[in-house]
Amino acid sequence: MAYENIEWDKLGFDYIKTDQRYLSHWRNGDWDQGKLTEDNVLHISEGSTALHYGQQCFEGLKAYRCKDGSINLFRPDQNALRMQRSCARLLMPAPSTEQFIEACKQVVKANERFIPPYGSGGALYLRPFVIGVGDNIGVRTAPEFIFSVFCIPVGPYFKGGMKPNNFVISSYDRAAPQGTGAAKVGGNYAASLMPGSQAKKNNFADCIYLDPQTHTKIEEVGSANFFAITHNDEFVTPKSPSVLPGITRLSLIELAQSRLGLKVIEGDVFIDKLGDFKEAGACGTAAVITPIGGIEYNGKLHVFHSEKEVGPVVSRLYAELTGVQSGDIEAPEGWIVKV
Ligand SMILES: *Cc1c(COP(=O)(O)O)cnc(C)c1O
């Protein structure tokens, strides 16, 4: 889609070719300087490990236009650190935090005209990734790597306001108990495509994965993290080595505690104890918070607050976090990097 044809109030979450993307190569033990390029097509060896053995990882973060015209990046240092952990798990070299943030800044600046206006609820979504490339066929780490960052303008996830969604428990797993669940890697997503599409065919927003070891505890909501509010106003979110440590989840934990005065519990969320909760939600960069209306398990739908209305605690958490991201509410120290 050409820039001229973008309808800012109708933006969804779709690929749009923006002006520039950042590209850096790792060869002979180090990353090169990196550069911006207009070319959105990668030319890589047919033997690339990213193509055959899933040696790749990615990140997702947003840049926001503020009221005063400045541009906020939300906690990019956390994305850099997570990418370094994902790379380590897949035996890939990672960009330093400095290179990662610099690449993000360059991409935002070069595509400034694509940042949705303040107040639209939209943002510039950045997609950094690392892939194993170069001539190879054996199962081993690649001889070369690419680190790239591209961006697309995205609209608010919920047009016309947040609405609760229903989810269904899946009998499939997205990750193994000591596998790659905590790394942001494409393999987990490949494993989630079929269960996710089955859930959507049955009119659910997505499926929920239970812990792969015992299938008794909630782990992930599609590709977002789960949280719930108990009747005693405690913020509960699963803790497990196969849950992806989300930055939205981490931020909600900190805001729930410091700004809403909720007690935070990271622990088990048993699927047969959903009655403990008055509200529930899924959280991630794309939607920030998706309120959970109900969860279907063994043919029965458990409804939390309501299938139609968003609960008051979820609403307050959403307002606080989105306010911090767009610069309307003061951010905790170090959360905002100005571009
Ligand atoms: C990216 C991701 C999340 C959310 O992480 P954020 O940093 O909040 O965007 C949650 N679960 C999975 C499986 C993910 O890949």
mmCIF file of C-alpha atoms and ligand atoms in Angstrom:
data_model
loop_
_atom_site.group_PDB
_atom_site.id
_atom_site.type_symbol
_atom_site.label_atom_id
_atom_site.label_comp_id
_atom_site.label_asym_id
_atom_site.label_seq_id
_atom_site.Cartn_x
_atom_site.Cartn_y
_atom_site.Cartn_z
ATOM 1 C CA MET A 1 0.000 0.000 0.000
ATOM 2 C CA ALA A 2 1.319 3.433 -0.899
ATOM 3 C CA TYR A 3 1.626 6.169 1.739
ATOM 4 C CA GLU A 4 -0.957 8.292 -0.061
ATOM 5 C CA ASN A 5 -3.567 5.518 0.275
ATOM 6 C CA ILE A 6 -3.205 4.976 4.014
ATOM 7 C CA GLU A 7 -6.430 5.713 5.852
ATOM 8 C CA TRP A 8 -5.169 6.607 9.319
ATOM 9 C CA ASP A 9 -8.474 5.904 11.063
ATOM 10 C CA LYS A 10 -8.772 2.470 9.430
ATOM 11 C CA LEU A 11 -5.287 1.111 10.151
ATOM 12 C CA GLY A 12 -5.229 -2.450 11.398
ATOM 13 C CA PHE A 13 -2.243 -4.749 11.856
ATOM 14 C CA ASP A 14 -1.175 -5.327 8.260
ATOM 15 C CA TYR A 15 2.108 -5.251 6.405
ATOM 16 C CA ILE A 16 2.776 -1.906 4.762
ATOM 17 C CA LYS A 17 6.077 -1.212 3.047
ATOM 18 C CA THR A 18 7.544 1.809 4.790
ATOM 19 C CA ASP A 19 10.454 3.913 3.496
ATOM 20 C CA GLN A 20 13.534 2.490 5.236
ATOM 21 C CA ARG A 21 14.620 -0.535 7.255
ATOM 22 C CA TYR A 22 17.839 -1.221 9.179
ATOM 23 C CA LEU A 23 20.109 -4.055 8.060
ATOM 24 C CA SER A 24 23.272 -5.351 9.711
ATOM 25 C CA HIS A 25 25.357 -8.456 8.859
ATOM 26 C CA TRP A 26 27.358 -10.614 11.238
ATOM 27 C CA ARG A 27 30.423 -12.095 9.558
ATOM 28 C CA ASN A 28 33.753 -13.314 10.973
ATOM 29 C CA GLY A 29 32.772 -12.715 14.557
ATOM 30 C CA ASP A 30 31.162 -9.283 14.528
ATOM 31 C CA TRP A 31 28.281 -7.131 13.341
ATOM 32 C CA ASP A 32 29.036 -4.599 10.650
ATOM 33 C CA GLN A 33 28.093 -0.941 10.996
ATOM 34 C CA GLY A 34 24.540 -1.454 9.806
ATOM 35 C CA LYS A 35 22.718 0.745 7.324
ATOM 36 C CA LEU A 36 19.278 1.856 6.270
ATOM 37 C CA THR A 37 17.929 0.547 2.981
ATOM 38 C CA GLU A 38 14.832 1.046 0.858
ATOM 39 C CA ASP A 39 14.940 -2.604 -0.266
ATOM 40 C CA ASN A 40 12.407 -4.723 1.660
ATOM 41 C CA VAL A 41 13.482 -8.028 0.046
ATOM 42 C CA LEU A 42 16.242 -10.148 1.585
ATOM 43 C CA HIS A 43 18.544 -12.087 -0.718
ATOM 44 C CA ILE A 44 19.809 -15.052 1.351
ATOM 45 C CA SER A 45 21.428 -18.441 0.730
ATOM 46 C CA GLU A 46 19.072 -21.362 0.114
ATOM 47 C CA GLY A 47 21.054 -23.138 2.843
ATOM 48 C CA SER A 48 20.212 -20.529 5.536
ATOM 49 C CA THR A 49 19.576 -22.154 8.946
ATOM 50 C CA ALA A 50 16.647 -19.755 9.429
ATOM 51 C CA LEU A 51 14.869 -21.539 6.559
ATOM 52 C CA HIS A 52 15.600 -25.158 7.559
ATOM 53 C CA TYR A 53 16.219 -25.331 11.279
ATOM 54 C CA GLY A 54 14.256 -22.407 12.628
ATOM 55 C CA GLN A 55 17.331 -20.474 13.708
ATOM 56 C CA GLN A 56 15.673 -17.081 14.079
ATOM 57 C CA CYS A 57 14.094 -14.870 16.714
ATOM 58 C CA PHE A 58 12.220 -11.594 16.696
ATOM 59 C CA GLU A 59 10.937 -8.709 18.808
ATOM 60 C CA GLY A 60 7.964 -6.362 18.746
ATOM 61 C CA LEU A 61 7.791 -2.850 20.203
ATOM 62 C CA LYS A 62 6.081 0.439 19.458
ATOM 63 C CA ALA A 63 6.931 4.100 18.956
ATOM 64 C CA TYR A 64 4.248 6.634 19.936
ATOM 65 C CA ARG A 65 3.610 10.188 18.852
ATOM 66 C CA CYS A 66 3.120 12.369 21.948
ATOM 67 C CA LYS A 67 0.937 15.432 22.460
ATOM 68 C CA ASP A 68 3.971 17.770 22.240
ATOM 69 C CA GLY A 69 5.038 16.204 18.925
ATOM 70 C CA SER A 70 7.952 14.217 20.374
ATOM 71 C CA ILE A 71 8.299 10.451 19.867
ATOM 72 C CA ASN A 72 8.367 7.808 22.623
ATOM 73 C CA LEU A 73 9.920 4.371 22.399
ATOM 74 C CA PHE A 74 8.547 2.152 25.167
ATOM 75 C CA ARG A 75 11.196 0.186 27.114
ATOM 76 C CA PRO A 76 13.395 -0.750 24.117
ATOM 77 C CA ASP A 77 16.157 -1.839 26.502
ATOM 78 C CA GLN A 78 13.879 -4.652 27.672
ATOM 79 C CA ASN A 79 13.347 -5.829 24.086
ATOM 80 C CA ALA A 80 17.115 -5.720 23.514
ATOM 81 C CA LEU A 81 17.741 -7.839 26.615
ATOM 82 C CA ARG A 82 15.053 -10.336 25.631
ATOM 83 C CA MET A 83 16.480 -10.612 22.112
ATOM 84 C CA GLN A 84 19.896 -11.328 23.650
ATOM 85 C CA ARG A 85 18.332 -14.171 25.702
ATOM 86 C CA SER A 86 16.467 -15.551 22.648
ATOM 87 C CA CYS A 87 19.674 -15.456 20.592
ATOM 88 C CA ALA A 88 21.630 -17.222 23.336
ATOM 89 C CA ARG A 89 19.028 -20.031 23.475
ATOM 90 C CA LEU A 90 19.339 -20.560 19.704
ATOM 91 C CA LEU A 91 23.118 -20.192 19.610
ATOM 92 C CA MET A 92 23.039 -16.916 17.657
ATOM 93 C CA PRO A 93 25.072 -13.745 18.189
ATOM 94 C CA ALA A 94 22.886 -10.863 19.402
ATOM 95 C CA PRO A 95 23.147 -7.122 18.824
ATOM 96 C CA SER A 96 24.221 -5.177 21.906
ATOM 97 C CA THR A 97 21.569 -3.139 23.707
ATOM 98 C CA GLU A 98 23.214 -0.029 22.259
ATOM 99 C CA GLN A 99 23.087 -1.310 18.656
ATOM 100 C CA PHE A 100 19.495 -2.494 19.130
ATOM 101 C CA ILE A 101 18.212 0.855 20.432
ATOM 102 C CA GLU A 102 20.225 2.807 17.847
ATOM 103 C CA ALA A 103 18.733 0.671 15.047
ATOM 104 C CA CYS A 104 15.208 1.272 16.374
ATOM 105 C CA LYS A 105 15.806 5.039 16.590
ATOM 106 C CA GLN A 106 17.187 5.176 13.037
ATOM 107 C CA VAL A 107 14.170 3.293 11.684
ATOM 108 C CA VAL A 108 11.672 5.509 13.534
ATOM 109 C CA LYS A 109 13.388 8.700 12.340
ATOM 110 C CA ALA A 110 13.615 7.506 8.735
ATOM 111 C CA ASN A 111 9.920 6.587 8.706
ATOM 112 C CA GLU A 112 8.611 9.449 10.815
ATOM 113 C CA ARG A 113 5.842 10.260 8.344
ATOM 114 C CA PHE A 114 4.337 6.813 9.041
ATOM 115 C CA ILE A 115 3.830 7.410 12.784
ATOM 116 C CA PRO A 116 0.079 7.638 13.393
ATOM 117 C CA PRO A 117 -1.024 10.969 14.890
ATOM 118 C CA TYR A 118 -1.283 11.553 18.641
ATOM 119 C CA GLY A 119 -4.678 10.581 19.976
ATOM 120 C CA SER A 120 -5.479 8.142 17.157
ATOM 121 C CA GLY A 121 -4.631 5.140 19.320
ATOM 122 C CA GLY A 122 -2.238 3.996 16.623
ATOM 123 C CA ALA A 123 1.532 3.603 16.801
ATOM 124 C CA LEU A 124 4.562 2.693 14.721
ATOM 125 C CA TYR A 125 5.173 -1.018 15.309
ATOM 126 C CA LEU A 126 8.832 -2.066 15.106
ATOM 127 C CA ARG A 127 9.811 -5.605 14.187
ATOM 128 C CA PRO A 128 13.481 -6.386 14.928
ATOM 129 C CA PHE A 129 14.696 -9.886 13.991
ATOM 130 C CA VAL A 130 17.844 -11.995 13.837
ATOM 131 C CA ILE A 131 18.174 -14.850 11.324
ATOM 132 C CA GLY A 132 20.879 -17.424 10.593
ATOM 133 C CA VAL A 133 22.015 -17.124 6.964
ATOM 134 C CA GLY A 134 24.868 -18.183 4.677
ATOM 135 C CA ASP A 135 25.742 -21.407 2.810
ATOM 136 C CA ASN A 136 25.133 -24.405 5.077
ATOM 137 C CA ILE A 137 23.331 -27.752 5.203
ATOM 138 C CA GLY A 138 24.282 -29.589 8.445
ATOM 139 C CA VAL A 139 22.453 -29.065 11.730
ATOM 140 C CA ARG A 140 24.694 -26.454 13.285
ATOM 141 C CA THR A 141 24.726 -22.736 13.938
ATOM 142 C CA ALA A 142 24.890 -20.559 10.825
ATOM 143 C CA PRO A 143 28.136 -19.080 9.464
ATOM 144 C CA GLU A 144 26.514 -15.637 9.099
ATOM 145 C CA PHE A 145 23.597 -13.708 10.583
ATOM 146 C CA ILE A 146 21.360 -10.791 9.722
ATOM 147 C CA PHE A 147 19.905 -8.349 12.256
ATOM 148 C CA SER A 148 17.173 -6.200 10.773
ATOM 149 C CA VAL A 149 14.495 -3.808 12.029
ATOM 150 C CA PHE A 150 11.515 -2.759 9.955
ATOM 151 C CA CYS A 151 8.369 -0.903 10.916
ATOM 152 C CA ILE A 152 4.702 -0.574 10.018
ATOM 153 C CA PRO A 153 2.044 1.881 11.172
ATOM 154 C CA VAL A 154 -0.662 0.076 13.157
ATOM 155 C CA GLY A 155 -4.075 1.158 14.381
ATOM 156 C CA PRO A 156 -5.604 0.618 17.793
ATOM 157 C CA TYR A 157 -6.260 -3.101 18.238
ATOM 158 C CA PHE A 158 -9.853 -2.476 19.242
ATOM 159 C CA LYS A 159 -11.597 0.033 17.033
ATOM 160 C CA GLY A 160 -14.378 1.758 18.933
ATOM 161 C CA GLY A 161 -13.049 0.701 22.339
ATOM 162 C CA MET A 162 -11.930 -2.418 24.209
ATOM 163 C CA LYS A 163 -14.251 -5.398 24.112
ATOM 164 C CA PRO A 164 -14.015 -8.720 25.942
ATOM 165 C CA ASN A 165 -13.050 -11.755 23.857
ATOM 166 C CA ASN A 166 -13.722 -15.447 24.484
ATOM 167 C CA PHE A 167 -10.936 -18.026 24.376
ATOM 168 C CA VAL A 168 -10.830 -21.827 24.299
ATOM 169 C CA ILE A 169 -8.367 -24.149 26.030
ATOM 170 C CA SER A 170 -6.221 -26.033 23.508
ATOM 171 C CA SER A 171 -5.146 -29.647 23.880
ATOM 172 C CA TYR A 172 -1.974 -28.789 21.925
ATOM 173 C CA ASP A 173 1.229 -27.304 23.341
ATOM 174 C CA ARG A 174 3.092 -24.371 21.838
ATOM 175 C CA ALA A 175 6.355 -25.212 23.596
ATOM 176 C CA ALA A 176 7.978 -28.071 25.540
ATOM 177 C CA PRO A 177 8.606 -27.924 29.330
ATOM 178 C CA GLN A 178 12.330 -27.156 28.987
ATOM 179 C CA GLY A 179 12.062 -26.066 25.344
ATOM 180 C CA THR A 180 11.969 -22.629 23.771
ATOM 181 C CA GLY A 181 8.759 -21.262 25.310
ATOM 182 C CA ALA A 182 10.615 -18.406 27.015
ATOM 183 C CA ALA A 183 12.414 -17.394 23.814
ATOM 184 C CA LYS A 184 10.653 -15.236 21.225
ATOM 185 C CA VAL A 185 11.286 -17.605 18.315
ATOM 186 C CA GLY A 186 9.302 -18.396 15.183
ATOM 187 C CA GLY A 187 9.166 -22.110 16.003
ATOM 188 C CA ASN A 188 6.736 -21.486 18.869
ATOM 189 C CA TYR A 189 4.556 -19.498 16.497
ATOM 190 C CA ALA A 190 4.684 -22.182 13.780
ATOM 191 C CA ALA A 191 3.448 -24.666 16.407
ATOM 192 C CA SER A 192 0.605 -22.311 17.352
ATOM 193 C CA LEU A 193 -0.783 -21.674 13.837
ATOM 194 C CA MET A 194 -2.936 -24.804 13.561
ATOM 195 C CA PRO A 195 -4.430 -24.752 17.111
ATOM 196 C CA GLY A 196 -5.017 -21.007 16.722
ATOM 197 C CA SER A 197 -6.821 -21.413 13.428
ATOM 198 C CA GLN A 198 -9.037 -24.178 14.892
ATOM 199 C CA ALA A 199 -9.987 -21.880 17.771
ATOM 200 C CA LYS A 200 -10.834 -19.050 15.363
ATOM 201 C CA LYS A 201 -12.911 -21.395 13.191
ATOM 202 C CA ASN A 202 -14.973 -22.060 16.314
ATOM 203 C CA ASN A 203 -15.499 -18.331 16.877
ATOM 204 C CA PHE A 204 -12.960 -17.851 19.657
ATOM 205 C CA ALA A 205 -10.416 -15.034 19.526
ATOM 206 C CA ASP A 206 -7.603 -17.573 20.004
ATOM 207 C CA CYS A 207 -6.702 -20.568 22.156
ATOM 208 C CA ILE A 208 -5.141 -20.753 25.594
ATOM 209 C CA TYR A 209 -2.220 -23.115 26.212
ATOM 210 C CA LEU A 210 -1.891 -25.057 29.445
ATOM 211 C CA ASP A 211 1.447 -26.010 30.975
ATOM 212 C CA PRO A 212 2.994 -28.696 28.745
ATOM 213 C CA GLN A 213 3.980 -30.914 31.693
ATOM 214 C CA THR A 214 0.647 -31.466 33.478
ATOM 215 C CA HIS A 215 -1.980 -29.643 31.395
ATOM 216 C CA THR A 216 -3.593 -28.260 34.563
ATOM 217 C CA LYS A 217 -2.342 -24.634 34.606
ATOM 218 C CA ILE A 218 -2.847 -21.697 32.241
ATOM 219 C CA GLU A 219 0.351 -20.529 30.510
ATOM 220 C CA GLU A 220 -0.245 -18.393 27.414
ATOM 221 C CA VAL A 221 -3.209 -16.812 25.628
ATOM 222 C CA GLY A 222 -2.370 -17.327 21.959
ATOM 223 C CA SER A 223 0.731 -15.166 21.632
ATOM 224 C CA ALA A 224 -0.006 -13.026 24.679
ATOM 225 C CA ASN A 225 0.443 -13.400 28.437
ATOM 226 C CA PHE A 226 -2.388 -14.224 30.852
ATOM 227 C CA PHE A 227 -3.284 -12.261 33.974
ATOM 228 C CA ALA A 228 -6.294 -12.211 36.269
ATOM 229 C CA ILE A 229 -7.640 -10.227 39.226
ATOM 230 C CA THR A 230 -8.801 -12.135 42.306
ATOM 231 C CA HIS A 231 -11.841 -11.190 44.383
ATOM 232 C CA ASN A 232 -9.313 -9.765 46.900
ATOM 233 C CA ASP A 233 -7.808 -7.438 44.278
ATOM 234 C CA GLU A 234 -4.645 -9.428 43.704
ATOM 235 C CA PHE A 235 -2.977 -9.355 40.278
ATOM 236 C CA VAL A 236 -2.096 -12.945 39.359
ATOM 237 C CA THR A 237 -0.005 -14.064 36.390
ATOM 238 C CA PRO A 238 1.534 -17.463 35.569
ATOM 239 C CA LYS A 239 5.185 -18.171 36.333
ATOM 240 C CA SER A 240 6.737 -20.956 34.298
ATOM 241 C CA PRO A 241 9.915 -21.615 32.295
ATOM 242 C CA SER A 242 7.772 -22.099 29.166
ATOM 243 C CA VAL A 243 5.966 -18.732 29.419
ATOM 244 C CA LEU A 244 7.345 -15.886 27.300
ATOM 245 C CA PRO A 245 8.423 -13.059 29.638
ATOM 246 C CA GLY A 246 6.346 -10.263 28.117
ATOM 247 C CA ILE A 247 7.290 -6.626 28.602
ATOM 248 C CA THR A 248 3.615 -5.628 28.770
ATOM 249 C CA ARG A 249 3.184 -8.260 31.512
ATOM 250 C CA LEU A 250 6.266 -6.932 33.339
ATOM 251 C CA SER A 251 4.997 -3.356 33.045
ATOM 252 C CA LEU A 252 1.498 -4.258 34.277
ATOM 253 C CA ILE A 253 3.035 -6.072 37.267
ATOM 254 C CA GLU A 254 4.931 -2.898 38.186
ATOM 255 C CA LEU A 255 1.974 -0.543 37.592
ATOM 256 C CA ALA A 256 -0.509 -2.823 39.386
ATOM 257 C CA GLN A 257 1.733 -2.669 42.426
ATOM 258 C CA SER A 258 2.930 0.937 42.393
ATOM 259 C CA ARG A 259 -0.061 2.799 40.943
ATOM 260 C CA LEU A 260 -3.137 0.652 41.665
ATOM 261 C CA GLY A 261 -1.938 -0.740 44.985
ATOM 262 C CA LEU A 262 -2.690 -4.342 43.988
ATOM 263 C CA LYS A 263 -0.766 -7.241 45.478
ATOM 264 C CA VAL A 264 1.046 -9.117 42.701
ATOM 265 C CA ILE A 265 1.322 -12.905 42.685
ATOM 266 C CA GLU A 266 3.413 -14.713 40.066
ATOM 267 C CA GLY A 267 2.456 -18.350 40.365
ATOM 268 C CA ASP A 268 0.208 -21.187 39.260
ATOM 269 C CA VAL A 269 -3.168 -20.470 37.660
ATOM 270 C CA PHE A 270 -5.040 -23.756 37.829
ATOM 271 C CA ILE A 271 -7.661 -24.256 35.140
ATOM 272 C CA ASP A 272 -10.126 -25.666 37.714
ATOM 273 C CA LYS A 273 -9.778 -22.551 39.941
ATOM 274 C CA LEU A 274 -11.073 -19.875 37.561
ATOM 275 C CA GLY A 275 -13.774 -19.032 40.126
ATOM 276 C CA ASP A 276 -11.050 -17.263 42.168
ATOM 277 C CA PHE A 277 -10.984 -14.437 39.623
ATOM 278 C CA LYS A 278 -13.369 -11.555 38.981
ATOM 279 C CA GLU A 279 -11.557 -10.277 35.881
ATOM 280 C CA ALA A 280 -9.006 -11.640 33.411
ATOM 281 C CA GLY A 281 -7.024 -10.404 30.452
ATOM 282 C CA ALA A 282 -4.368 -11.176 27.875
ATOM 283 C CA CYS A 283 -1.495 -8.727 27.462
ATOM 284 C CA GLY A 284 1.111 -8.032 24.800
ATOM 285 C CA THR A 285 2.522 -5.207 22.702
ATOM 286 C CA ALA A 286 0.021 -5.556 19.834
ATOM 287 C CA ALA A 287 -3.249 -5.154 21.781
ATOM 288 C CA VAL A 288 -1.752 -3.954 25.110
ATOM 289 C CA ILE A 289 -4.674 -5.653 26.938
ATOM 290 C CA THR A 290 -7.364 -7.924 25.523
ATOM 291 C CA PRO A 291 -10.038 -8.354 28.194
ATOM 292 C CA ILE A 292 -11.086 -11.997 28.535
ATOM 293 C CA GLY A 293 -14.862 -12.438 28.618
ATOM 294 C CA GLY A 294 -14.895 -16.190 29.080
ATOM 295 C CA ILE A 295 -12.775 -19.317 28.728
ATOM 296 C CA GLU A 296 -14.164 -22.581 27.343
ATOM 297 C CA TYR A 297 -12.774 -25.759 28.856
ATOM 298 C CA ASN A 298 -14.181 -29.251 28.315
ATOM 299 C CA GLY A 299 -17.212 -27.817 26.560
ATOM 300 C CA LYS A 300 -18.136 -25.365 29.377
ATOM 301 C CA LEU A 301 -17.698 -21.586 29.167
ATOM 302 C CA HIS A 302 -16.476 -19.892 32.349
ATOM 303 C CA VAL A 303 -17.373 -16.195 32.260
ATOM 304 C CA PHE A 304 -15.385 -13.722 34.397
ATOM 305 C CA HIS A 305 -16.695 -10.156 34.746
ATOM 306 C CA SER A 306 -18.888 -10.137 31.641
ATOM 307 C CA GLU A 307 -18.880 -11.229 27.994
ATOM 308 C CA LYS A 308 -19.960 -7.714 26.976
ATOM 309 C CA GLU A 309 -18.344 -5.220 29.355
ATOM 310 C CA VAL A 310 -14.758 -4.639 30.417
ATOM 311 C CA GLY A 311 -14.156 -4.935 34.172
ATOM 312 C CA PRO A 312 -13.068 -1.892 36.219
ATOM 313 C CA VAL A 313 -9.593 -3.140 37.209
ATOM 314 C CA VAL A 314 -8.679 -4.187 33.659
ATOM 315 C CA SER A 315 -9.933 -0.779 32.448
ATOM 316 C CA ARG A 316 -7.767 1.075 34.968
ATOM 317 C CA LEU A 317 -4.673 -0.975 34.115
ATOM 318 C CA TYR A 318 -5.229 -0.287 30.421
ATOM 319 C CA ALA A 319 -5.672 3.460 30.944
ATOM 320 C CA GLU A 320 -2.562 3.664 33.121
ATOM 321 C CA LEU A 321 -0.287 1.732 30.756
ATOM 322 C CA THR A 322 -1.451 3.383 27.522
ATOM 323 C CA GLY A 323 -1.211 6.786 29.256
ATOM 324 C CA VAL A 324 2.412 6.071 30.174
ATOM 325 C CA GLN A 325 3.249 4.851 26.661
ATOM 326 C CA SER A 326 1.856 7.905 24.895
ATOM 327 C CA GLY A 327 3.387 10.320 27.383
ATOM 328 C CA ASP A 328 0.118 11.528 28.943
ATOM 329 C CA ILE A 329 0.934 9.973 32.320
ATOM 330 C CA GLU A 330 4.332 10.211 33.982
ATOM 331 C CA ALA A 331 6.385 7.082 33.297
ATOM 332 C CA PRO A 332 8.418 5.200 35.871
ATOM 333 C CA GLU A 333 12.151 5.969 35.633
ATOM 334 C CA GLY A 334 13.775 4.650 32.443
ATOM 335 C CA TRP A 335 10.669 3.390 30.661
ATOM 336 C CA ILE A 336 10.617 5.988 27.897
ATOM 337 C CA VAL A 337 13.406 6.567 25.363
ATOM 338 C CA LYS A 338 12.897 9.695 23.265
ATOM 339 C CA VAL A 339 13.723 9.350 19.583
HETATM 340 C C1 LIG B 1 5.761 -11.423 22.368
HETATM 341 C C2 LIG B 1 4.959 -12.395 23.178
HETATM 342 C C3 LIG B 1 4.213 -11.995 24.303
HETATM 343 C C4 LIG B 1 4.065 -10.562 24.736
HETATM 344 O O1 LIG B 1 5.261 -9.927 24.980
HETATM 345 P P1 LIG B 1 5.300 -8.323 24.982
HETATM 346 O O2 LIG B 1 6.714 -8.005 25.257
HETATM 347 O O3 LIG B 1 4.398 -7.878 26.049
HETATM 348 O O4 LIG B 1 4.837 -7.890 23.642
HETATM 349 C C5 LIG B 1 3.552 -12.974 25.021
HETATM 350 N N1 LIG B 1 3.577 -14.273 24.660
HETATM 351 C C6 LIG B 1 4.274 -14.689 23.572
HETATM 352 C C7 LIG B 1 4.271 -16.120 23.224
HETATM 353 C C8 LIG B 1 4.980 -13.768 22.803
HETATM 354 O O5 LIG B 1 5.663 -14.189 21.742
#
